[in-house]
Short mmCIF file of C-alpha atoms in Angstrom, two decimals:
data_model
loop_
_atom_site.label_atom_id
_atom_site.label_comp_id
_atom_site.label_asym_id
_atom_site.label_seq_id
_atom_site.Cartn_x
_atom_site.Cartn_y
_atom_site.Cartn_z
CA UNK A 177 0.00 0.00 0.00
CA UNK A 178 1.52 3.33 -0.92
CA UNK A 179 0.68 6.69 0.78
CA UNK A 180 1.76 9.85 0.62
CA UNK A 181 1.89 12.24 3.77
CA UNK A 182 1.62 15.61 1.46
CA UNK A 183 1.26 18.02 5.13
CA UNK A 184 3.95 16.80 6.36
CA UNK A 185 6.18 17.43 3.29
CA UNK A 186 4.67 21.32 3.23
CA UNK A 187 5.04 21.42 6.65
CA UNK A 188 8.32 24.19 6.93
CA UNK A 189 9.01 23.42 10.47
CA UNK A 190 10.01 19.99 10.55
CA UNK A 191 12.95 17.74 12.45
CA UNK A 192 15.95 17.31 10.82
CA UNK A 193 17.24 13.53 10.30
CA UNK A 194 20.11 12.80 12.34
CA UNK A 195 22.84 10.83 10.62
CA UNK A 196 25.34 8.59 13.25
CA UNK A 197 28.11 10.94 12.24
CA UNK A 198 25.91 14.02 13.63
CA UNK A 199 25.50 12.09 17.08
CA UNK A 200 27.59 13.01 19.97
CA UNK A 201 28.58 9.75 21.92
CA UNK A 202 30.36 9.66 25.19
CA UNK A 203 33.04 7.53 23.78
CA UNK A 204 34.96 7.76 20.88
CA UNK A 205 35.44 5.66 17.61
CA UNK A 206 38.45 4.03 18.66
CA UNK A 207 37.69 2.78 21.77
CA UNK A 208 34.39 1.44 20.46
CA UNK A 209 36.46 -0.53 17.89
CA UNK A 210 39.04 -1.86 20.26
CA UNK A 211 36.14 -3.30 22.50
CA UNK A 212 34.90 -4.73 19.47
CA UNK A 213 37.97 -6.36 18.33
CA UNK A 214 38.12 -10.39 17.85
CA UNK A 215 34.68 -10.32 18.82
CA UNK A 216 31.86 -11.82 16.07
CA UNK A 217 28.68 -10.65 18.53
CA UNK A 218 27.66 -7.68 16.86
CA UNK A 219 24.96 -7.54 13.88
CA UNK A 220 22.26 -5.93 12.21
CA UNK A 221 18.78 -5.39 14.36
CA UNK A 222 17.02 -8.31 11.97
CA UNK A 223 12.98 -7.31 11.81
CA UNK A 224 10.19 -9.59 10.25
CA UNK A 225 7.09 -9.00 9.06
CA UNK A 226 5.30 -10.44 11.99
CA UNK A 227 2.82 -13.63 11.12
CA UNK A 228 -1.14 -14.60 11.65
CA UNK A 229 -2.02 -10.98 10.90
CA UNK A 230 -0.18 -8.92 14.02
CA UNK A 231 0.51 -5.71 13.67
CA UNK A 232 3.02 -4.41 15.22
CA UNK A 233 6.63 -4.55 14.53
CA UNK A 234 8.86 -6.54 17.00
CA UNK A 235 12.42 -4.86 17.10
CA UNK A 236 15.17 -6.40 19.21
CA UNK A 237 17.05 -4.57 22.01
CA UNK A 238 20.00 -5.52 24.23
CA UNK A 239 17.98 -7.83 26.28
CA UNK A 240 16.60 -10.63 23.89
CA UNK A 241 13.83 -11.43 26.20
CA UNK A 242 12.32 -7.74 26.27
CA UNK A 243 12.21 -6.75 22.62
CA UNK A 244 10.94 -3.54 21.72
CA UNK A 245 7.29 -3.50 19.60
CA UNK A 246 6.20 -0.74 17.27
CA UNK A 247 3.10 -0.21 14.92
CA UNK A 248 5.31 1.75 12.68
CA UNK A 249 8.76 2.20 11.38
CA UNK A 250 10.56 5.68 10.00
CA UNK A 251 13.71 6.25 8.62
CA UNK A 252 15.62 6.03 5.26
CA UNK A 253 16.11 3.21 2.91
CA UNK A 254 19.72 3.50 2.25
CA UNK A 255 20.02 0.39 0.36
CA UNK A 256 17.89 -2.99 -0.64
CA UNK A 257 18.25 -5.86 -2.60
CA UNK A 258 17.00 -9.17 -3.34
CA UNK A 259 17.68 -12.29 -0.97
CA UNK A 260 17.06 -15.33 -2.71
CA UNK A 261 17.72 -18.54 -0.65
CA UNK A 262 17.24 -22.19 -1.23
CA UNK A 263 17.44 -24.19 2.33
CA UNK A 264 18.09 -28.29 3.03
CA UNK A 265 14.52 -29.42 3.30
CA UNK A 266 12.91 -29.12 6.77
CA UNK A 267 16.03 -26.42 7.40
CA UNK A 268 14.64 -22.80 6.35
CA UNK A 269 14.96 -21.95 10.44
CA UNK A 270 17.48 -24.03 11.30
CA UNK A 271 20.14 -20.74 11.97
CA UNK A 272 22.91 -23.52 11.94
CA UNK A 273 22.29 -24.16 9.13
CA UNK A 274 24.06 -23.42 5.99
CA UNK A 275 21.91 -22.50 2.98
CA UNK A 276 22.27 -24.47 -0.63
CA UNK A 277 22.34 -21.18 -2.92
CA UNK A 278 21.68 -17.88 -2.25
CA UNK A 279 21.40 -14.68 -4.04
CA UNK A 280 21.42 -11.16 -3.24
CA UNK A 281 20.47 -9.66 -6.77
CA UNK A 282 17.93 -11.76 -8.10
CA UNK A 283 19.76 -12.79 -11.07
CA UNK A 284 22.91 -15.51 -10.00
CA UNK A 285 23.15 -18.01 -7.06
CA UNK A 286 25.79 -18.91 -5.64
CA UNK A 287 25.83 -22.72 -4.20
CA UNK A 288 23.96 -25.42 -5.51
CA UNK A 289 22.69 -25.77 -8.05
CA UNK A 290 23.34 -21.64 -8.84
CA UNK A 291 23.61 -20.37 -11.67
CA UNK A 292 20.99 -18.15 -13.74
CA UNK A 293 17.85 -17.51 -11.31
CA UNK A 294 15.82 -16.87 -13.95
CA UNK A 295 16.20 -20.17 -15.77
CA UNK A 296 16.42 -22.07 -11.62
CA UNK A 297 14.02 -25.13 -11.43
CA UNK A 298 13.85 -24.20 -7.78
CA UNK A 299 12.93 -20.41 -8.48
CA UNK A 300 10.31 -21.84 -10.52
CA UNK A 301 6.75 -21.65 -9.31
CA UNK A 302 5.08 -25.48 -8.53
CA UNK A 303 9.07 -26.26 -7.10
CA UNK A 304 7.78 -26.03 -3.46
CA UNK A 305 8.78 -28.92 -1.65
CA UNK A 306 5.05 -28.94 -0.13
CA UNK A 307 3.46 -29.77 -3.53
CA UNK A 308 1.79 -26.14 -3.41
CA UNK A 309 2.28 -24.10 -6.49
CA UNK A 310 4.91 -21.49 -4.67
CA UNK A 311 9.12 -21.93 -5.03
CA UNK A 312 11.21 -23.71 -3.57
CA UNK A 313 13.46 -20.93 -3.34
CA UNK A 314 12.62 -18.56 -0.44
CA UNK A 315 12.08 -14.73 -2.41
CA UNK A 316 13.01 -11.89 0.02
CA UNK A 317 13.79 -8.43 -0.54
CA UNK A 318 15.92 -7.09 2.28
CA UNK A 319 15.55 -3.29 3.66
CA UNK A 320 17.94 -1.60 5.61
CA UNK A 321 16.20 1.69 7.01
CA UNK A 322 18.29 4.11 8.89
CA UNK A 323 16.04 5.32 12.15
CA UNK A 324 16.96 9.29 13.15
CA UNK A 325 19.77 9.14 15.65
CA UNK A 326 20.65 5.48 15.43
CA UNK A 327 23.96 4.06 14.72
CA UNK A 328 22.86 0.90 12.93
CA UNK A 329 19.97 0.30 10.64
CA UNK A 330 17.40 -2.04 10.81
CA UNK A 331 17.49 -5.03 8.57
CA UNK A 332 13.76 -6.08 7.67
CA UNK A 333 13.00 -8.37 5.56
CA UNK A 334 10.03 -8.67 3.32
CA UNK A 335 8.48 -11.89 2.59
CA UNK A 336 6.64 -12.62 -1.11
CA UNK A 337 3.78 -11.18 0.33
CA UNK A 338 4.64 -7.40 0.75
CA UNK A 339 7.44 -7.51 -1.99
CA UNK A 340 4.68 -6.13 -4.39
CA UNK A 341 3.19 -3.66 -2.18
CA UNK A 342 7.00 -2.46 -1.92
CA UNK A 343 7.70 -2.64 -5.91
CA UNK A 344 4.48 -0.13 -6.19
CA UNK A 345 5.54 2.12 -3.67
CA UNK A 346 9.20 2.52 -4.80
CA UNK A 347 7.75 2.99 -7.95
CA UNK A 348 5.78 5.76 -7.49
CA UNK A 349 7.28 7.36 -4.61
CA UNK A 350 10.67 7.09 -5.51
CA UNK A 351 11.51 6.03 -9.59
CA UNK A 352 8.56 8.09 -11.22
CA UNK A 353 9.92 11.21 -9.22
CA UNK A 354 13.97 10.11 -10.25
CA UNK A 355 14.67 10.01 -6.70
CA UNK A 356 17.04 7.54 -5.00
CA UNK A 357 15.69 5.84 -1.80
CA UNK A 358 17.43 7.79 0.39
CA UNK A 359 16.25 10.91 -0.87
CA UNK A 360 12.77 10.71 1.02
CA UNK A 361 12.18 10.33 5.13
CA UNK A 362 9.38 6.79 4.70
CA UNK A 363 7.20 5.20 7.28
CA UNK A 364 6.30 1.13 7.09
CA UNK A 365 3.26 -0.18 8.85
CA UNK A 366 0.94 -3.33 8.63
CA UNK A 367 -2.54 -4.48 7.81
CA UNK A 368 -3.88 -7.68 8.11
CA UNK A 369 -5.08 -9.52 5.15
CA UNK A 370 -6.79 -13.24 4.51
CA UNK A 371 -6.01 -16.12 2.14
CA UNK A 372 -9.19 -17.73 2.54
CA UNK A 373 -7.84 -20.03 5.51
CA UNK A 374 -5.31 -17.82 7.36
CA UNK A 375 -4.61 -14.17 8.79
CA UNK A 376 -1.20 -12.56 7.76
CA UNK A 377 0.50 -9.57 7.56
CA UNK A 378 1.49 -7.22 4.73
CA UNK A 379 3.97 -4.36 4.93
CA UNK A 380 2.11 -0.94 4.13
CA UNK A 381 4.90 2.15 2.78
CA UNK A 382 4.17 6.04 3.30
CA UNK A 383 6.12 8.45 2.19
CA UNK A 384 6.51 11.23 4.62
CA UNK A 385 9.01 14.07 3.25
CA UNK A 386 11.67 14.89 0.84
CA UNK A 387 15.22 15.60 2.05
CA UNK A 388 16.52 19.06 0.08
CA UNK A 389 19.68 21.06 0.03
CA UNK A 390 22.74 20.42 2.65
CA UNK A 391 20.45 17.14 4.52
CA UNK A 392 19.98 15.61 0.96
CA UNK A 393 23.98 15.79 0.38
CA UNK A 394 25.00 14.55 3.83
CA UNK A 395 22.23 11.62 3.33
CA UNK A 396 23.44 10.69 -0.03
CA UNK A 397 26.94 10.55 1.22
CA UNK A 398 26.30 8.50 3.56
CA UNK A 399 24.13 6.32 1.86
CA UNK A 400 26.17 5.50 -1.49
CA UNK A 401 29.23 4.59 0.88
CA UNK A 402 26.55 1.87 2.70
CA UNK A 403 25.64 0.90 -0.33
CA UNK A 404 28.33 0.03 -1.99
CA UNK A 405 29.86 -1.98 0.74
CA UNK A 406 27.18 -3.83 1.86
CA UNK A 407 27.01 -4.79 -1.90
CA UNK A 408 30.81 -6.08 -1.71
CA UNK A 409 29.88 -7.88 1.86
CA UNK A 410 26.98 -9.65 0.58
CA UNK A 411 28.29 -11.35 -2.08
CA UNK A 412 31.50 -12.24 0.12
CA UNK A 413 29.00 -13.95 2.53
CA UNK A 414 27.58 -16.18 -0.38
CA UNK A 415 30.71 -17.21 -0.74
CA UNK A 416 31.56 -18.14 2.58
CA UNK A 417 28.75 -19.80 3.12
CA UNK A 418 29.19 -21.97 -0.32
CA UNK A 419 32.47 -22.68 1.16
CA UNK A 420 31.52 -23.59 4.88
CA UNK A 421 28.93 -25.99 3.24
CA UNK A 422 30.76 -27.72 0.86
CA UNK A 423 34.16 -27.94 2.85
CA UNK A 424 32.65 -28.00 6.16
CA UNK A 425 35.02 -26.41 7.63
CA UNK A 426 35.28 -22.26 8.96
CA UNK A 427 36.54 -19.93 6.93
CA UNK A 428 39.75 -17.99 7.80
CA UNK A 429 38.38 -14.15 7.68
CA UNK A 430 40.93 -12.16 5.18
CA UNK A 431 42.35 -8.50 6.57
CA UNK A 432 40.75 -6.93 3.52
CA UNK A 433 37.19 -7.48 5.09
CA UNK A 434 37.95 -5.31 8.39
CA UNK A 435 38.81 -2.59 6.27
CA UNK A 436 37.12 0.79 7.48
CA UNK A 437 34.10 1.80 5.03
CA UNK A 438 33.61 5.25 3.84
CA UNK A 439 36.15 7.86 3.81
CA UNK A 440 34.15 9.81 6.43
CA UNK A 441 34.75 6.80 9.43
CA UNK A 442 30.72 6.77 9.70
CA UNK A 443 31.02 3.28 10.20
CA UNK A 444 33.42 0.08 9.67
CA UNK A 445 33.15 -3.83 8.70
CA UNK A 446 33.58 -6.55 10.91
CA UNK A 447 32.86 -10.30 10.65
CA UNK A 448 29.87 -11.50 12.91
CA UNK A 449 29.43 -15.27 13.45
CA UNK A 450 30.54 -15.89 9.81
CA UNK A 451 28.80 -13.19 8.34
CA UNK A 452 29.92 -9.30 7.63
CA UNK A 453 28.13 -6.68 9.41
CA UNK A 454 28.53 -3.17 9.97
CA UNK A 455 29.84 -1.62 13.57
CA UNK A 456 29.25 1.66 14.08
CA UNK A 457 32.35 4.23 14.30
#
């Protein structure tokens, strides 16, 4: 579902978006990294689309038994991509489990059997292992929306089900305009919706304002440095995990992938239980 929140984007008093680097902290960069260092505990805040129909938003905190829970979500999308993944059978949330192929563009997988997706017998609608006429393939689209104020962003993932309420939205909020993602301030919700059988629920996308002059440069900064690494990390991680699975055996993490990101230090790369994430700087 796309909305648009046209008084709040006339509105001429409004709240400026606060990037990480615009945050004062108590401690510095450094010492936040040498805490950090050798350690694989730190990831994205992973949120779901939450199942039979709820709507509210569970996010996780620093205590795992007292997330946080929110109706609605606002930030900016500084990046999101496909994530394609074909599990073992009776594994899809098994988290020690390695995947057989995975993608993060849609187009090539990296495992078994890989390849072209678009030519996949397991991307293939009537593949599901059920006998139902879905894939066996798992389609996801993964969001990473930077909150005001927040270091990290949040890593939500979209199942089939809102991927096409998401397509519509980007396309008229965001590629009929010729505006990048991270151009616009957005807020995600849910409704509830029915199969015939069972409640579930579907991502809902409202765009709130448009980011102009000096905010829209220090957001686009910001964002095509994510961007561009989280593209390099993800398809490192593919690899990994091809390797891990095939070798069964852990993967020695190179130097290169603890390089810092971009050149303004907003945030580095570390390796998180066998998987790159960013820390913030």
């Amino acid at each position: 579902m796309y909305e648009q929140n046209t008084s709040m984007m006339n509105t001429p008093e409004r709240n400026t978006f606060l990037l990480p680097a615009m945050v004062e902290g108590d401690f510095s960069s450094d010492e936040i990294a040498e805490d950090a260092d050798g350690l694989q505990m730190m990831s994205f805040q992973r949120v779901k689309i939450p199942a039979g129909g709820a709507l509210q938003f569970e996010i996780p905190t620093e205590d795992p038994d007292n997330p946080d829970y929110a109706r609605t979500l606002e930030g900016v999308i500084l990046y999101n991509h496909s994530a394609y993944t074909l599990w073992p059978e009776g594994s899809e949330y098994d988290e020690d489990t390695k995947p057989l192929c995975s993608s993060v563009d849609g187009k090539t997988g990296i495992g078994e059997p890989g390849g072209a997706c678009a030519t996949c017998p397991m991307n293939a609608y009537g593949s599901a292992r059920d006998g139902g006429r879905g894939k066996a393939c798992k389609n996801m689209r993964d969001i990473y929306l930077l909150r005001s104020g927040e270091y990290m962003p949040l890593l939500i993932s979209l199942p089939p089900t809102s991927i096409k309420p998401f397509k519509e939205f980007l396309n008229r909020a965001f590629v009929y305009r010729r505006r990048a993602t991270y151009g616009s301030l957005i807020q995600i919700g849910l409704k509830k919706e029915n199969n015939g059988s069972n409640d579930y629920s579907v991502a809902t996308f409202r765009l709130l304002r448009d980011f102009e002059g000096e905010e829209l440069a220090q957001i686009r900064a910001y964002a095509n440095g994510f961007k561009e690494q989280i593209k390099a990390i993800n398809i490192q991680r593919a690899l990994i995990n091809e390797e891990q699975r095939t070798n069964d055996c852990d993967y020695v993490i190179p130097e290169s992938a603890t390089a810092p990101g971009s050149p303004d230090g907003s945030y580095v790369v570390g390796e998180i239980d066998g998987n790159y994430e960013k820390l913030p700087a």
